Phi, psi and omega in degrees: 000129188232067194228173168248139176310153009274206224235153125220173179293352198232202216265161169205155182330319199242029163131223177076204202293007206318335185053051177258131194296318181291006150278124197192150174324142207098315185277111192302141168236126207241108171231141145324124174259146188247002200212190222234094177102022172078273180097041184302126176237159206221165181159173163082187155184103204247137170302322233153131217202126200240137181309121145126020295269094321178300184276008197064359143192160195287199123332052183305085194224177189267150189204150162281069203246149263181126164180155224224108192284133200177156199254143199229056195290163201024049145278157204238041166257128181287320186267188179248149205246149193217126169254146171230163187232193186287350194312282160255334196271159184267005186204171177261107213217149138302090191233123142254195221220163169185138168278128167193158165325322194214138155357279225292335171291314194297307179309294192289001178277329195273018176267317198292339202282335192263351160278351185275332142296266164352314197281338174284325195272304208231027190002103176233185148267174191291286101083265179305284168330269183334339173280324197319299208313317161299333184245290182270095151234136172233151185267140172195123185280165177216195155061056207234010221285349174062018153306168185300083173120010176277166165268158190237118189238131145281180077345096162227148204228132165214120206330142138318119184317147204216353166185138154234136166230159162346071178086075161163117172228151195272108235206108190279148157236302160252199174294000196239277267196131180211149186248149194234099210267113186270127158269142173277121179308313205273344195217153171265325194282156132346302192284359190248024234189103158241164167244142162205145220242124193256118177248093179293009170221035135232325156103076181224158169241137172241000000 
C-alpha cells in the first residue's frame, strides 16, 4: 500500500491498496498529491504475493522499508505510474496503474493512462504511443479477488525506450530481442508507422 491523503484501506485514484508486485525494492513510484505536503503513507507489506493477489492476502509480515522522497513536476498521469529497474525485475519497464468497479473497465483507463505516457515521454502522437502500447504493452492485474462490491486495479506495463535516433526507436523485450519501432516523417498515422524485430544472438532482422 502506497497513498497519499486523504488515506483509505482500499485502492483509490492516487494510490492506496493497489497490491501491484512491481512495488518492489528499487522501484520509483509517481503519485499525485491531493493535499498540501503530499501526507505519504507506506503499508501491507508482502513476502509473497501472486498477481491479482486472488485469495485477498499475500505473505504477510512486518517490514523496514527506506525510501527517498522527491517531487516529480509535469508528469502528465492522474493515477501512479511505478517505474522497476534491474534491481528485482528482468527489464526496466513503465507500468500504470487504474481502479475500477468491473475488470474490462480498469483495463481500459490504465491503457489510456500508458499511451498518455508514451505521448508524454517520448513527445509522439497518439496514433504512434497506441501501436506501442498495443505491441509491447502488457495487462497485469493487481487488486482482482472479485468479491461483492468489490473494486478491481490493473496494470499495463511497456519496457522503457532504451535509444532514440532520428526516425527511430529502440524498445528492449528481452537480453536477445529487442524492437525497433521506424517512423515514417511524411505520415503521422499508424500506416506511416513500421516496426522491426532485432534477434541480437543470431544477428538478424524479422
Amino acid at each position: 500500500m502506497v497513498q497519499l491523503e486523504p488515506w483509505a484501506a482500499h485502492s483509490i485514484d492516487h494510490g492506496g491498496n493497489m497490491d501491484f508486485n512491481a512495488i518492489q525494492p528499487g522501484s520509483t513510484v509517481h503519485i499525485r498529491a491531493q493535499k498540501p505536503g503530499g501526507l505519504l503513507s507506506l503499508g501491507d507489506v508482502h513476502a509473497r504475493m501472486g498477481d491479482g493477489e486472488l485469495t485477498g492476502a499475500g505473505v504477510e509480515i512486518d517490514a523496514a522499508v527506506t525510501i527517498k522522497v522527491d517531487r516529480s513536476p509535469g508528469f502528465p498521469n492522474s493515477s501512479p505510474v511505478v517505474e522497476t529497474t534491474t534491481v528485482v525485475e528482468a527489464a526496466e519497464e513503465y507500468l500504470t496503474s487504474a481502479r475500477a468497479a468491473e475488470w474490462g473497465e480498469a483495463l481500459r483507463l490504465a491503457w489510456l493512462e500508458m499511451v498518455a505516457l508514451i505521448i508524454d515521454r517520448y513527445d509522439t502522437t497518439y496514433e504512434y504511443a497506441n501501436m506501442i502500447v498495443g505491441t509491447i504493452g502488457d495487462a497485469r492485474p493487481g487488486f482482482a479477488t472479485g468479491y461483492m462490491g468489490s473494486y478491481v486495479t490493473w496494470n499495463c506495463g511497456a519496457p522503457e525506450c532504451r535509444m532514440r535516433r532520428r526516425g527511430f526507436e529502440v524498445y528492449n523485450i528481452n537480453e536477445r530481442i529487442c524492437y525497433v519501432f521506424v517512423r515514417d516523417s511524411q505520415c503521422e498515422s499508424e500506416y506511416g508507422l513500421g516496426k522491426r524485430c532485432f534477434c541480437r544472438s543470431r544477428g538478424y532482422w524479422v
